Amino acid sequence: MYLDDLYVGQKFVSEGYPLDEAQIIAYARQFDPQVFHLDPEAAKHTFFQGLAASGWHTASISMLLVTQSIPLADGVIGGGMEELAWPQPTRPGDVLQVESEIVEIIPSQSKPNRALVRVLSHTKNQRGEVLQRFRPKMVCFKRPA
């Protein structure tokens, strides 16, 4: 897809991504080694009251799902992030799905072959609970002449 194919209000929905305990622990060991991401028993006595995926793990999976569900010809090129929130934790057994909607297309004043596309995305689990809310800005290009 190119910029020419996009419009405000357009929606995209990803496939589901199942997340298990082993994946949560492996990610945490490498990138966010805190007890509530590493130890299911010890995590019961923390703020999360059980094992929870790192928010950055949820964000990484969300990025994968965005790239799979918004098939931009030149790739999903980040132009920034206006908001990133984790209203509730991602748990082992959750199946993540990203729903995205284009909320604004801002043509470049200096480069007429591209625009900044503002998107509102929600990562939800299998119960429809919002685990992550984010507002990325993507650089999108027009179809080559």
Short mmCIF file of C-alpha atoms in Angstrom, two decimals:
data_model
loop_
_atom_site.label_atom_id
_atom_site.label_comp_id
_atom_site.label_asym_id
_atom_site.label_seq_id
_atom_site.Cartn_x
_atom_site.Cartn_y
_atom_site.Cartn_z
CA MET A 1 0.00 0.00 0.00
CA TYR A 2 1.04 3.55 -0.70
CA LEU A 3 0.00 6.92 0.66
CA ASP A 4 -2.49 7.15 -2.21
CA ASP A 5 -4.32 4.08 -0.80
CA LEU A 6 -4.73 5.48 2.72
CA TYR A 7 -7.57 7.60 4.13
CA VAL A 8 -8.66 8.99 7.48
CA GLY A 9 -10.90 6.49 9.25
CA GLN A 10 -9.28 3.49 7.57
CA LYS A 11 -8.94 0.56 9.97
CA PHE A 12 -6.54 -2.34 10.18
CA VAL A 13 -6.72 -5.42 12.42
CA SER A 14 -3.84 -7.81 12.98
CA GLU A 15 -3.84 -11.53 13.45
CA GLY A 16 -3.58 -12.84 17.01
CA TYR A 17 -0.23 -13.44 18.70
CA PRO A 18 -0.24 -15.95 21.58
CA LEU A 19 2.15 -15.17 24.44
CA ASP A 20 3.26 -17.75 26.97
CA GLU A 21 5.18 -17.71 30.24
CA ALA A 22 8.45 -18.86 28.68
CA GLN A 23 8.41 -16.00 26.16
CA ILE A 24 7.73 -13.44 28.89
CA ILE A 25 10.60 -14.72 31.03
CA ALA A 26 13.04 -14.97 28.09
CA TYR A 27 12.34 -11.37 27.03
CA ALA A 28 12.66 -10.13 30.60
CA ARG A 29 15.98 -11.91 31.13
CA GLN A 30 17.44 -10.07 28.17
CA PHE A 31 15.75 -6.66 28.31
CA ASP A 32 13.81 -5.98 31.55
CA PRO A 33 15.08 -8.24 34.37
CA GLN A 34 12.63 -7.44 37.14
CA VAL A 35 11.08 -10.00 39.46
CA PHE A 36 7.50 -9.45 38.26
CA HIS A 37 8.63 -10.37 34.72
CA LEU A 38 10.95 -13.23 35.71
CA ASP A 39 9.56 -15.26 38.60
CA PRO A 40 5.91 -16.40 38.59
CA GLU A 41 5.92 -17.17 42.33
CA ALA A 42 7.68 -14.03 43.51
CA ALA A 43 5.55 -11.95 41.11
CA LYS A 44 2.45 -12.87 43.16
CA HIS A 45 3.76 -10.59 45.93
CA THR A 46 4.33 -7.54 43.71
CA PHE A 47 2.21 -4.69 42.38
CA PHE A 48 1.16 -6.94 39.46
CA GLN A 49 0.07 -9.85 41.71
CA GLY A 50 1.38 -12.34 39.18
CA LEU A 51 3.72 -12.68 36.24
CA ALA A 52 3.36 -9.80 33.77
CA ALA A 53 5.10 -9.17 30.48
CA SER A 54 7.33 -6.13 30.27
CA GLY A 55 5.51 -3.22 28.66
CA TRP A 56 8.39 -3.12 26.18
CA HIS A 57 7.68 -6.76 25.31
CA THR A 58 4.06 -5.83 24.61
CA ALA A 59 5.30 -2.89 22.53
CA SER A 60 7.66 -5.13 20.55
CA ILE A 61 4.91 -7.62 19.75
CA SER A 62 2.61 -4.73 18.87
CA MET A 63 5.18 -3.43 16.39
CA LEU A 64 5.37 -6.86 14.77
CA LEU A 65 1.58 -6.96 14.47
CA VAL A 66 1.43 -3.41 13.05
CA THR A 67 3.99 -4.26 10.36
CA GLN A 68 2.00 -7.37 9.44
CA SER A 69 -1.40 -5.66 9.39
CA ILE A 70 -0.54 -2.35 7.69
CA PRO A 71 1.23 -3.54 4.52
CA LEU A 72 2.99 -0.35 3.44
CA ALA A 73 5.06 -0.78 0.28
CA ASP A 74 8.05 1.05 1.77
CA GLY A 75 7.67 -0.48 5.23
CA VAL A 76 6.37 1.00 8.47
CA ILE A 77 8.76 3.91 9.00
CA GLY A 78 8.42 5.53 12.40
CA GLY A 79 8.10 9.29 12.54
CA GLY A 80 7.57 9.39 16.28
CA MET A 81 5.23 8.28 19.04
CA GLU A 82 2.75 10.70 20.55
CA GLU A 83 1.44 8.36 23.22
CA LEU A 84 2.33 4.98 24.68
CA ALA A 85 0.36 3.62 27.65
CA TRP A 86 -0.15 0.23 29.27
CA PRO A 87 -3.51 0.42 31.08
CA GLN A 88 -3.24 -3.16 32.29
CA PRO A 89 -0.61 -5.90 32.24
CA THR A 90 -0.09 -8.50 29.57
CA ARG A 91 -0.23 -11.98 31.11
CA PRO A 92 0.89 -15.48 30.12
CA GLY A 93 -1.79 -17.01 27.91
CA ASP A 94 -2.90 -13.69 26.44
CA VAL A 95 -3.42 -13.57 22.69
CA LEU A 96 -2.50 -10.09 21.49
CA GLN A 97 -4.18 -8.35 18.57
CA VAL A 98 -3.65 -4.79 17.34
CA GLU A 99 -6.46 -2.63 16.01
CA SER A 100 -5.31 0.54 14.24
CA GLU A 101 -7.11 3.49 12.69
CA ILE A 102 -5.71 6.33 10.61
CA VAL A 103 -6.68 9.57 12.35
CA GLU A 104 -4.82 12.16 10.28
CA ILE A 105 -2.74 12.45 7.12
CA ILE A 106 -0.38 15.44 7.09
CA PRO A 107 1.21 16.07 3.66
CA SER A 108 4.85 17.13 3.76
CA GLN A 109 5.34 20.78 2.85
CA SER A 110 8.90 20.22 1.63
CA LYS A 111 8.67 16.72 0.13
CA PRO A 112 5.49 16.28 -1.94
CA ASN A 113 6.00 12.53 -2.37
CA ARG A 114 5.30 11.77 1.30
CA ALA A 115 3.16 12.49 4.32
CA LEU A 116 3.08 11.89 8.03
CA VAL A 117 0.23 9.52 8.91
CA ARG A 118 -1.05 9.64 12.49
CA VAL A 119 -2.52 6.37 13.73
CA LEU A 120 -4.38 5.38 16.89
CA SER A 121 -3.67 1.77 17.86
CA HIS A 122 -4.85 -0.50 20.65
CA THR A 123 -3.30 -3.82 21.58
CA LYS A 124 -6.00 -6.04 23.06
CA ASN A 125 -6.09 -9.50 24.55
CA GLN A 126 -8.51 -12.30 23.71
CA ARG A 127 -11.12 -10.77 26.05
CA GLY A 128 -10.97 -7.40 24.27
CA GLU A 129 -9.18 -5.73 27.19
CA VAL A 130 -6.82 -2.94 26.15
CA LEU A 131 -3.27 -3.82 27.18
CA GLN A 132 -1.55 -1.04 25.27
CA ARG A 133 -2.65 2.21 23.68
CA PHE A 134 -0.29 3.98 21.32
CA ARG A 135 -0.33 6.80 18.78
CA PRO A 136 2.45 6.32 16.26
CA LYS A 137 3.28 8.67 13.42
CA MET A 138 4.38 6.91 10.24
CA VAL A 139 6.17 8.29 7.20
CA CYS A 140 4.31 7.11 4.08
CA PHE A 141 5.19 7.59 0.43
CA LYS A 142 3.10 8.11 -2.67
CA ARG A 143 3.08 5.49 -5.40
CA PRO A 144 6.08 6.03 -7.72
CA ALA A 145 5.18 7.80 -10.96
#
